[in-house]
Amino acid sequence: MQDHVHILGQLIKRIMTEDDQDLEGDVRVSIVLMGSFQSSNEVNDIDLILIYDKFNMTKLKELKTRLANSIYEQYKIPVHYTTLSKKEYKEMTQLHREKHICIYEEKWCQ
């Protein structure tokens, strides 16, 4: 795994761990990295898929804002999100053919 991807994974893990108390019982997500950030340092954005098992719209929006702000502070590029249920993610066969990396895996899907 490239260094910048590893650093992104550690940043997201820290955010999710720190925010765990805020989200407990309201939002459970795993986060998948897609797109060119996986293989290049020269990118215009970071593409993330949030895969939820349990979700509260307000808390999910808060989480997206926290992630976007922290990632922007680190990399100075915006984050684009796709949000899918666990079932929707499993059904997206084309998506599974593309290169992607699970950079944060919630306990429920391990």
PDB file of C-alpha atoms in Angstrom:
ATOM      1  CA  MET A   1       0.000   0.000   0.000  1.00  0.00           C
ATOM      2  CA  GLN A   2       1.364   3.415  -0.903  1.00  0.00           C
ATOM      3  CA  ASP A   3       2.353   5.723   1.952  1.00  0.00           C
ATOM      4  CA  HIS A   4      -0.349   8.318   1.278  1.00  0.00           C
ATOM      5  CA  VAL A   5      -3.033   5.604   1.294  1.00  0.00           C
ATOM      6  CA  HIS A   6      -1.670   4.209   4.553  1.00  0.00           C
ATOM      7  CA  ILE A   7      -1.653   7.698   6.099  1.00  0.00           C
ATOM      8  CA  LEU A   8      -5.252   8.263   4.922  1.00  0.00           C
ATOM      9  CA  GLY A   9      -6.274   4.953   6.482  1.00  0.00           C
ATOM     10  CA  GLN A  10      -4.654   5.876   9.792  1.00  0.00           C
ATOM     11  CA  LEU A  11      -6.310   9.318   9.733  1.00  0.00           C
ATOM     12  CA  ILE A  12      -9.735   7.804   9.121  1.00  0.00           C
ATOM     13  CA  LYS A  13      -9.203   5.156  11.790  1.00  0.00           C
ATOM     14  CA  ARG A  14      -8.285   7.875  14.305  1.00  0.00           C
ATOM     15  CA  ILE A  15     -11.351   9.938  13.385  1.00  0.00           C
ATOM     16  CA  MET A  16     -13.633   6.918  13.642  1.00  0.00           C
ATOM     17  CA  THR A  17     -12.115   5.875  16.968  1.00  0.00           C
ATOM     18  CA  GLU A  18     -12.371   9.374  18.449  1.00  0.00           C
ATOM     19  CA  ASP A  19     -15.923   9.802  17.173  1.00  0.00           C
ATOM     20  CA  ASP A  20     -17.008   6.321  18.228  1.00  0.00           C
ATOM     21  CA  GLN A  21     -18.703   7.600  21.391  1.00  0.00           C
ATOM     22  CA  ASP A  22     -20.643  10.207  19.383  1.00  0.00           C
ATOM     23  CA  LEU A  23     -21.761   7.648  16.824  1.00  0.00           C
ATOM     24  CA  GLU A  24     -22.376   4.695  19.122  1.00  0.00           C
ATOM     25  CA  GLY A  25     -25.747   3.232  18.305  1.00  0.00           C
ATOM     26  CA  ASP A  26     -26.515   5.775  15.562  1.00  0.00           C
ATOM     27  CA  VAL A  27     -24.099   5.073  12.709  1.00  0.00           C
ATOM     28  CA  ARG A  28     -22.026   2.033  11.791  1.00  0.00           C
ATOM     29  CA  VAL A  29     -19.996   2.359   8.598  1.00  0.00           C
ATOM     30  CA  SER A  30     -17.077   0.849   6.775  1.00  0.00           C
ATOM     31  CA  ILE A  31     -15.114   3.098   4.436  1.00  0.00           C
ATOM     32  CA  VAL A  32     -13.744   2.082   1.040  1.00  0.00           C
ATOM     33  CA  LEU A  33     -11.267   4.098  -1.022  1.00  0.00           C
ATOM     34  CA  MET A  34     -11.861   4.210  -4.786  1.00  0.00           C
ATOM     35  CA  GLY A  35     -10.267   6.076  -7.655  1.00  0.00           C
ATOM     36  CA  SER A  36      -6.877   7.440  -8.556  1.00  0.00           C
ATOM     37  CA  PHE A  37      -5.748   8.279  -5.004  1.00  0.00           C
ATOM     38  CA  GLN A  38      -4.934   4.581  -4.618  1.00  0.00           C
ATOM     39  CA  SER A  39      -2.143   4.759  -7.165  1.00  0.00           C
ATOM     40  CA  SER A  40      -1.121   8.393  -7.618  1.00  0.00           C
ATOM     41  CA  ASN A  41      -0.060  11.380  -5.553  1.00  0.00           C
ATOM     42  CA  GLU A  42      -1.344  13.775  -8.245  1.00  0.00           C
ATOM     43  CA  VAL A  43      -5.135  13.746  -7.837  1.00  0.00           C
ATOM     44  CA  ASN A  44      -7.991  16.249  -7.755  1.00  0.00           C
ATOM     45  CA  ASP A  45     -10.061  14.533  -5.067  1.00  0.00           C
ATOM     46  CA  ILE A  46     -10.419  11.516  -2.819  1.00  0.00           C
ATOM     47  CA  ASP A  47     -13.318   9.169  -3.555  1.00  0.00           C
ATOM     48  CA  LEU A  48     -14.759   7.315  -0.570  1.00  0.00           C
ATOM     49  CA  ILE A  49     -17.649   4.902  -0.267  1.00  0.00           C
ATOM     50  CA  LEU A  50     -19.378   4.829   3.115  1.00  0.00           C
ATOM     51  CA  ILE A  51     -21.079   1.475   3.583  1.00  0.00           C
ATOM     52  CA  TYR A  52     -23.548   1.561   6.421  1.00  0.00           C
ATOM     53  CA  ASP A  53     -25.143  -1.155   8.472  1.00  0.00           C
ATOM     54  CA  LYS A  54     -26.968   1.257  10.749  1.00  0.00           C
ATOM     55  CA  PHE A  55     -27.568   4.873   9.959  1.00  0.00           C
ATOM     56  CA  ASN A  56     -28.905   8.119  11.305  1.00  0.00           C
ATOM     57  CA  MET A  57     -28.970  10.855   8.639  1.00  0.00           C
ATOM     58  CA  THR A  58     -27.917  13.661  10.986  1.00  0.00           C
ATOM     59  CA  LYS A  59     -25.026  11.698  12.501  1.00  0.00           C
ATOM     60  CA  LEU A  60     -23.922  10.469   9.072  1.00  0.00           C
ATOM     61  CA  LYS A  61     -23.779  14.066   7.792  1.00  0.00           C
ATOM     62  CA  GLU A  62     -21.727  15.045  10.856  1.00  0.00           C
ATOM     63  CA  LEU A  63     -19.344  12.168  10.202  1.00  0.00           C
ATOM     64  CA  LYS A  64     -18.934  13.156   6.541  1.00  0.00           C
ATOM     65  CA  THR A  65     -18.158  16.735   7.571  1.00  0.00           C
ATOM     66  CA  ARG A  66     -15.559  15.605  10.124  1.00  0.00           C
ATOM     67  CA  LEU A  67     -13.924  13.279   7.623  1.00  0.00           C
ATOM     68  CA  ALA A  68     -13.921  15.894   4.846  1.00  0.00           C
ATOM     69  CA  ASN A  69     -12.450  18.598   7.088  1.00  0.00           C
ATOM     70  CA  SER A  70      -9.718  16.365   8.518  1.00  0.00           C
ATOM     71  CA  ILE A  71      -8.791  14.912   5.140  1.00  0.00           C
ATOM     72  CA  TYR A  72      -8.707  18.370   3.566  1.00  0.00           C
ATOM     73  CA  GLU A  73      -6.396  19.599   6.332  1.00  0.00           C
ATOM     74  CA  GLN A  74      -4.016  16.721   5.568  1.00  0.00           C
ATOM     75  CA  TYR A  75      -4.115  16.647   1.743  1.00  0.00           C
ATOM     76  CA  LYS A  76      -5.645  19.984   0.619  1.00  0.00           C
ATOM     77  CA  ILE A  77      -8.033  18.213  -1.758  1.00  0.00           C
ATOM     78  CA  PRO A  78     -11.786  17.635  -1.483  1.00  0.00           C
ATOM     79  CA  VAL A  79     -13.508  14.365  -0.636  1.00  0.00           C
ATOM     80  CA  HIS A  80     -16.330  12.914  -2.720  1.00  0.00           C
ATOM     81  CA  TYR A  81     -18.696  10.410  -1.093  1.00  0.00           C
ATOM     82  CA  THR A  82     -20.932   7.630  -2.215  1.00  0.00           C
ATOM     83  CA  THR A  83     -23.146   6.263   0.553  1.00  0.00           C
ATOM     84  CA  LEU A  84     -24.519   2.738   0.234  1.00  0.00           C
ATOM     85  CA  SER A  85     -26.231   0.258   2.488  1.00  0.00           C
ATOM     86  CA  LYS A  86     -24.395  -2.999   3.105  1.00  0.00           C
ATOM     87  CA  LYS A  87     -26.903  -4.741   0.833  1.00  0.00           C
ATOM     88  CA  GLU A  88     -26.513  -2.158  -1.960  1.00  0.00           C
ATOM     89  CA  TYR A  89     -22.732  -2.476  -1.792  1.00  0.00           C
ATOM     90  CA  LYS A  90     -22.881  -6.265  -2.089  1.00  0.00           C
ATOM     91  CA  GLU A  91     -25.171  -5.949  -5.143  1.00  0.00           C
ATOM     92  CA  MET A  92     -22.841  -3.562  -7.029  1.00  0.00           C
ATOM     93  CA  THR A  93     -20.966  -6.194  -9.013  1.00  0.00           C
ATOM     94  CA  GLN A  94     -19.374  -3.662 -11.398  1.00  0.00           C
ATOM     95  CA  LEU A  95     -17.955  -1.772  -8.430  1.00  0.00           C
ATOM     96  CA  HIS A  96     -16.289  -4.941  -7.143  1.00  0.00           C
ATOM     97  CA  ARG A  97     -14.443  -5.315 -10.453  1.00  0.00           C
ATOM     98  CA  GLU A  98     -12.779  -1.933  -9.981  1.00  0.00           C
ATOM     99  CA  LYS A  99      -9.756  -1.492  -7.758  1.00  0.00           C
ATOM    100  CA  HIS A 100     -10.756  -0.447  -4.273  1.00  0.00           C
ATOM    101  CA  ILE A 101      -9.354  -0.716  -0.759  1.00  0.00           C
ATOM    102  CA  CYS A 102     -11.286  -1.016   2.487  1.00  0.00           C
ATOM    103  CA  ILE A 103      -9.453   1.520   4.656  1.00  0.00           C
ATOM    104  CA  TYR A 104     -11.735   1.346   7.668  1.00  0.00           C
ATOM    105  CA  GLU A 105     -13.778  -1.702   8.553  1.00  0.00           C
ATOM    106  CA  GLU A 106     -16.428  -1.418  11.224  1.00  0.00           C
ATOM    107  CA  LYS A 107     -16.563  -4.270  13.734  1.00  0.00           C
ATOM    108  CA  TRP A 108     -19.904  -5.505  12.399  1.00  0.00           C
ATOM    109  CA  CYS A 109     -18.454  -6.520   9.060  1.00  0.00           C
ATOM    110  CA  GLN A 110     -15.333  -8.314  10.262  1.00  0.00           C
TER     111      GLN A 110
END
